[in-house]
Short mmCIF file of C-alpha atoms in Angstrom, two decimals:
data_model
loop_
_atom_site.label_atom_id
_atom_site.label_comp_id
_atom_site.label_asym_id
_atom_site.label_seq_id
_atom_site.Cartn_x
_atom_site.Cartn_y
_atom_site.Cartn_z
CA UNK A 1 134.13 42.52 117.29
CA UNK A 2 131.57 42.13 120.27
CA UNK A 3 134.54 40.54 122.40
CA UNK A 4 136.98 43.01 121.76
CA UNK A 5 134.15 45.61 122.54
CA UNK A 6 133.27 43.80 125.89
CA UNK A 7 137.09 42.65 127.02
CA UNK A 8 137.84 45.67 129.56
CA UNK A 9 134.68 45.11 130.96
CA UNK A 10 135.16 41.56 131.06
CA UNK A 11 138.65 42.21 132.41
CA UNK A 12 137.10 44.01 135.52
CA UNK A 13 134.49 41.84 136.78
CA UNK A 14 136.63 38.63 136.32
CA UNK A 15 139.08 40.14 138.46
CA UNK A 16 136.87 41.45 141.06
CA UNK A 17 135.00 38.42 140.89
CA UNK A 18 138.13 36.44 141.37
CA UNK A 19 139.17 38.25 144.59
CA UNK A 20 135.56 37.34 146.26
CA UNK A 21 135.90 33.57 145.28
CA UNK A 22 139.53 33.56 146.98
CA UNK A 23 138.56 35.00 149.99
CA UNK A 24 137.28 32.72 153.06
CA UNK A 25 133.94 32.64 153.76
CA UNK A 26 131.44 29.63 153.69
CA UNK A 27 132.23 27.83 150.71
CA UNK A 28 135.77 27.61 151.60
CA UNK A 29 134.98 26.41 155.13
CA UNK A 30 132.34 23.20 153.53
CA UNK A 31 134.54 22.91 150.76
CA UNK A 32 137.60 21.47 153.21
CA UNK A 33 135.59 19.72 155.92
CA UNK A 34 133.98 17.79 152.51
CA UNK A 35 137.62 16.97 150.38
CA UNK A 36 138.99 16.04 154.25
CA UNK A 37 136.23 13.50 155.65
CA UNK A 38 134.96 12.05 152.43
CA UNK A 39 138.35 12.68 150.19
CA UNK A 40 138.40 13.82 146.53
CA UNK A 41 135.47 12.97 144.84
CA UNK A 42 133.02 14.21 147.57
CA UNK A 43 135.34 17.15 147.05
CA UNK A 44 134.62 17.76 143.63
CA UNK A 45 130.79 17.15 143.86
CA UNK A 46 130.66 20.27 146.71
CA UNK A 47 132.71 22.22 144.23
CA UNK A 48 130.65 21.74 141.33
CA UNK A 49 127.37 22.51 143.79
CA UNK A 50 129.00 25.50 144.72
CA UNK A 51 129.25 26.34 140.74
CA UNK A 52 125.96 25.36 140.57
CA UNK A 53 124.53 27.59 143.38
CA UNK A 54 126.35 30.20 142.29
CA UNK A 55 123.91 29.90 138.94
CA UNK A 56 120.94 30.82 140.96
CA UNK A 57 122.16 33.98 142.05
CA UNK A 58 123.16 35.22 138.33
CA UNK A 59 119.74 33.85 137.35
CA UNK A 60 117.72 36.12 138.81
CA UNK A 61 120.37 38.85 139.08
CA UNK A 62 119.67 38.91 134.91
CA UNK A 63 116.03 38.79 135.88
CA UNK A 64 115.91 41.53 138.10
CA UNK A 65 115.04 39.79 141.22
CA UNK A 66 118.51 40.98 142.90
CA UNK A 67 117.18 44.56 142.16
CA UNK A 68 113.65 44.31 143.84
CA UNK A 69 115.33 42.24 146.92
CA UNK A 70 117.69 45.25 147.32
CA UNK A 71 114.74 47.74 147.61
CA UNK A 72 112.03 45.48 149.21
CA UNK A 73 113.70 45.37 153.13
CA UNK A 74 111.80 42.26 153.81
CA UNK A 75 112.73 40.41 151.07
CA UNK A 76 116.31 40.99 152.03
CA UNK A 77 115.66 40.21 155.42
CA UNK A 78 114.37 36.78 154.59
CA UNK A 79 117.19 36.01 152.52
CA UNK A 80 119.48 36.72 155.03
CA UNK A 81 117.77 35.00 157.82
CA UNK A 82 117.19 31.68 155.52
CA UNK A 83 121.23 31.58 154.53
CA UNK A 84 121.76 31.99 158.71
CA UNK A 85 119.44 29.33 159.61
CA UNK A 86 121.13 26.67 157.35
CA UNK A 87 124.70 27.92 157.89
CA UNK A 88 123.83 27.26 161.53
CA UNK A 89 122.10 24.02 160.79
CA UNK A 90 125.50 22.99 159.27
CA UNK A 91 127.66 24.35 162.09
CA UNK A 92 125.80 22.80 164.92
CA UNK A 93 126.14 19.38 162.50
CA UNK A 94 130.04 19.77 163.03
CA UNK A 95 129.60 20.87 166.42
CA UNK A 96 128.44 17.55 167.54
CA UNK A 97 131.04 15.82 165.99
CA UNK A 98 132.58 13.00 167.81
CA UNK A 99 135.99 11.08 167.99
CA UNK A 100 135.99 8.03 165.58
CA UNK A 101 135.06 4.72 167.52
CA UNK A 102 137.58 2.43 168.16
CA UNK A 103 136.56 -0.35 165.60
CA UNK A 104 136.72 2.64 162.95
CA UNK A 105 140.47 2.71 162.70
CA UNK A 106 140.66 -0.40 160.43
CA UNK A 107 139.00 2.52 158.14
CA UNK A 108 141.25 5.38 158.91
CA UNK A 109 144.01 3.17 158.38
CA UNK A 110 142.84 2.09 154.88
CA UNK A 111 142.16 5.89 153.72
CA UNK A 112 146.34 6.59 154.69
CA UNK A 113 147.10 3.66 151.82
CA UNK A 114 143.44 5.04 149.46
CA UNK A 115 143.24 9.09 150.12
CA UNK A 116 140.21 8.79 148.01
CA UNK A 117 138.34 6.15 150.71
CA UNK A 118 135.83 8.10 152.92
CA UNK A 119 136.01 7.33 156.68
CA UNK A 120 132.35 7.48 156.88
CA UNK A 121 129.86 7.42 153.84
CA UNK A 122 127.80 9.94 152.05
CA UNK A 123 126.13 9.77 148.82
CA UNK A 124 127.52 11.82 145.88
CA UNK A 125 124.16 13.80 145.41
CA UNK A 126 124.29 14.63 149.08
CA UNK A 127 127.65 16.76 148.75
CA UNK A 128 126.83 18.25 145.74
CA UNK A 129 123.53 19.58 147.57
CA UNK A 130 125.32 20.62 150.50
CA UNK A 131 127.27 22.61 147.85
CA UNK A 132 124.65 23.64 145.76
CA UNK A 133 122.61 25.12 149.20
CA UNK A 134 125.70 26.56 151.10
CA UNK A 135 126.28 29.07 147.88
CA UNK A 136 122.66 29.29 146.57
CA UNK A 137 120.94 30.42 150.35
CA UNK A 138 124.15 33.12 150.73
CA UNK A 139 122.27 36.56 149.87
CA UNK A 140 125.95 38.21 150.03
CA UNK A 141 126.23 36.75 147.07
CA UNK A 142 122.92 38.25 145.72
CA UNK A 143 124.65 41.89 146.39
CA UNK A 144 127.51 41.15 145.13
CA UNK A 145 126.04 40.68 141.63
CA UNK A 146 123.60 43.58 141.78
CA UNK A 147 126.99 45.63 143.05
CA UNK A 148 129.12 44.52 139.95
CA UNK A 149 126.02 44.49 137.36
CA UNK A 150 125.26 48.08 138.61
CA UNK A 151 128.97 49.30 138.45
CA UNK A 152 131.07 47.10 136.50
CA UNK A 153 128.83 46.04 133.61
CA UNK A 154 126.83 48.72 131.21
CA UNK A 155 123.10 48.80 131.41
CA UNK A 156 123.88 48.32 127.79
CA UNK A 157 125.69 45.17 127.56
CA UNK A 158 123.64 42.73 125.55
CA UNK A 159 121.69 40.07 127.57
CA UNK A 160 123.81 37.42 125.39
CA UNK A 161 126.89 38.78 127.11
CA UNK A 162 125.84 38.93 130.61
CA UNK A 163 124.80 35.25 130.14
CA UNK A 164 128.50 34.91 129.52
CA UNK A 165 129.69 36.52 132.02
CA UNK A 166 127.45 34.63 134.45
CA UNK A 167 128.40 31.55 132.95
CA UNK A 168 132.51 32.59 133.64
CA UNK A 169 132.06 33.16 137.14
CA UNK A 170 129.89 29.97 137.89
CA UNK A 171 132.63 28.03 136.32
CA UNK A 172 135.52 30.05 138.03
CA UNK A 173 133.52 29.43 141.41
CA UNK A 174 133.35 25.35 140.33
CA UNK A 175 137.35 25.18 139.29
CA UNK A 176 138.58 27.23 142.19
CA UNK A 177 136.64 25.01 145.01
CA UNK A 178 137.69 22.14 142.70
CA UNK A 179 141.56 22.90 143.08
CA UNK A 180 140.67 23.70 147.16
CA UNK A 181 139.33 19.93 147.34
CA UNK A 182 142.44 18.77 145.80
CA UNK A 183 144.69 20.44 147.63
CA UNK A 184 142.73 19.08 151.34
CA UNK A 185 141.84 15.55 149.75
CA UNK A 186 145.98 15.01 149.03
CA UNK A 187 147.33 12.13 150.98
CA UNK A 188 149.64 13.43 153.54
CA UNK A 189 147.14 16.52 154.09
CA UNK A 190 144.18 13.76 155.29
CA UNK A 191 146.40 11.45 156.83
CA UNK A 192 147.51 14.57 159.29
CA UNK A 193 144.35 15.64 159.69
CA UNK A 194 141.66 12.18 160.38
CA UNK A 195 143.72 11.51 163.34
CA UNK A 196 141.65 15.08 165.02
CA UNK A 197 139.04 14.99 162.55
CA UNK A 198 136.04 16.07 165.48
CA UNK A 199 138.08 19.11 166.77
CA UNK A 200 138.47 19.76 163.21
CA UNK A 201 134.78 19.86 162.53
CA UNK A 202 134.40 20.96 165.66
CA UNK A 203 136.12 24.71 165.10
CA UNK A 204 134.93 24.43 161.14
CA UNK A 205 131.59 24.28 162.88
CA UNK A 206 132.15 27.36 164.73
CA UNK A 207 133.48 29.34 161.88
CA UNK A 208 130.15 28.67 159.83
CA UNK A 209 127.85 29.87 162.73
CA UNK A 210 130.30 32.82 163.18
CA UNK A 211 129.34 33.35 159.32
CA UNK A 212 126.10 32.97 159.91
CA UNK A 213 126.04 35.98 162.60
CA UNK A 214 127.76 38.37 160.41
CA UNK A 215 124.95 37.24 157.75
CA UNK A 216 121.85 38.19 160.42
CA UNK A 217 123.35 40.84 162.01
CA UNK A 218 125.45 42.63 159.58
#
C-alpha cells in the first residue's frame, strides 16, 4: 500500500533525476579520462565513488543541511568555491599531461591485446576517491536535491521513503557511470584513443576548469 501511494511521486523524481545524471558535467568528464587511462576496473571504482558521493549530498539533504546552506549565503559560497578549487586542481592535473615516453609503448602495446591493463598505475582506492570527491564537493548537486525535495517530494512523505528514494538515485548515479566506464574502457575505444592520450587529458582538463568557472561564477 505505501508503494502504490508513493509510485507517481517516485515516478517523477526518478525521471528528473535521470535526466541530470545523463547530462555532461563533471562526473562524466572523470568518469572517461578514468575507464580510458586505467581501463575497466579503475572505471568502475570512479563510478561507484561517484554513487558514493552522491550519498553525502542526500545525507544531509534529509538532515536539513541543504536547507540552511540555501539561506545562509556564505555557506553556499564556500561550497561552491571548495567544488571549484578541486575541479581546478583536477584540470590543471590533466593539463600537464605529457606524451607517453618512448620505452612506455611496450605498455601501450600490451593494453591493445589486455583493454583492462592500465598504461600507468593507480591504486583502486585512489579512483574511487577521485570519484567519491568529484560528486561529493559539487554543491549543484546540493540544489538539486533541496529543488526536487521541495517540489517533487511531499513534506509528508515518510523519512523511511525518502531514504529510499536517496538510496535509488545513489545507485542510478553508480550504474549509469558504471555503463559510461564500459563503454570508454572497450577495446577498440582505448586502443584509438592511448595513441593521443595527453591531448586527450589535455582538453578533458579544460572542460573541468571550464566547470569549475560556471561553479564560482554562476
Amino acid at each position: 500500500m505505501m508503494i502504490n501511494a508513493y509510485w507517481p511521486e517516485f515516478l517523477s523524481l526518478a525521471l528528473i533525476h535521470f535526466m541530470a545524471v545523463v547530462a555532461p558535467g563533471p562526473d562524466f568528464v572523470v568518469t572517461v579520462r578514468q575507464s580510458l587511462k586505467f581501463g575497466r576496473t579503475h572505471g568502475v571504482m570512479t563510478a561507484l565513488g561517484i554513487g558514493f558521493g552522491l550519498g553525502i549530498h542526500v545525507l544531509y539533504t534529509l538532515l536539513g543541511v541543504s536547507a540552511l546552506m540555501h539561506t545562509s549565503e556564505w555557506l553556499l559560497t564556500a561550497a561552491k568555491v571548495l567544488g571549484a578549487i578541486y575541479l581546478v586542481y583536477l584540470g590543471v592535473q590533466l593539463c600537464r599531461s605529457k606524451p607517453a615516453k618512448h620505452n612506455e609503448s611496450a605498455t601501450a602495446t600490451n593494453t591493445e591485446e589486455h583493454p583492462d591493463t592500465p598504461i600507468e598505475s593507480q591504486s583502486l582506492k585512489r579512483a574511487f576517491s577521485i570519484g567519491f570527491l568529484t560528486n561529493a564537493t559539487n554543491p549543484k548537486a546540493t540544489l538539486f536535491f533541496l529543488a526536487v525535495m521541495t517540489n517533487v517530494v511531499s513534506i509528508d512523505t515518510p523519512m523511511t521513503v525518502q531514504m529510499f528514494y536517496g538510496a535509488w538515485m545513489c545507485s542510478v548515479n553508480a550504474l549509469w557511470f558504471t555503463l559510461v566506464s564500459l563503454v570508454f574502457s572497450a577495446e577498440k575505444a582505448r586502443c584509438w584513443f592511448q595513441r593521443q592520450m595527453h591531448l586527450i587529458e589535455r582538453s578533458l582538463g579544460v572542460v573541468l576548469i571550464a566547470f569549475a568557472a560556471r561553479l564560482a561564477f554562476v
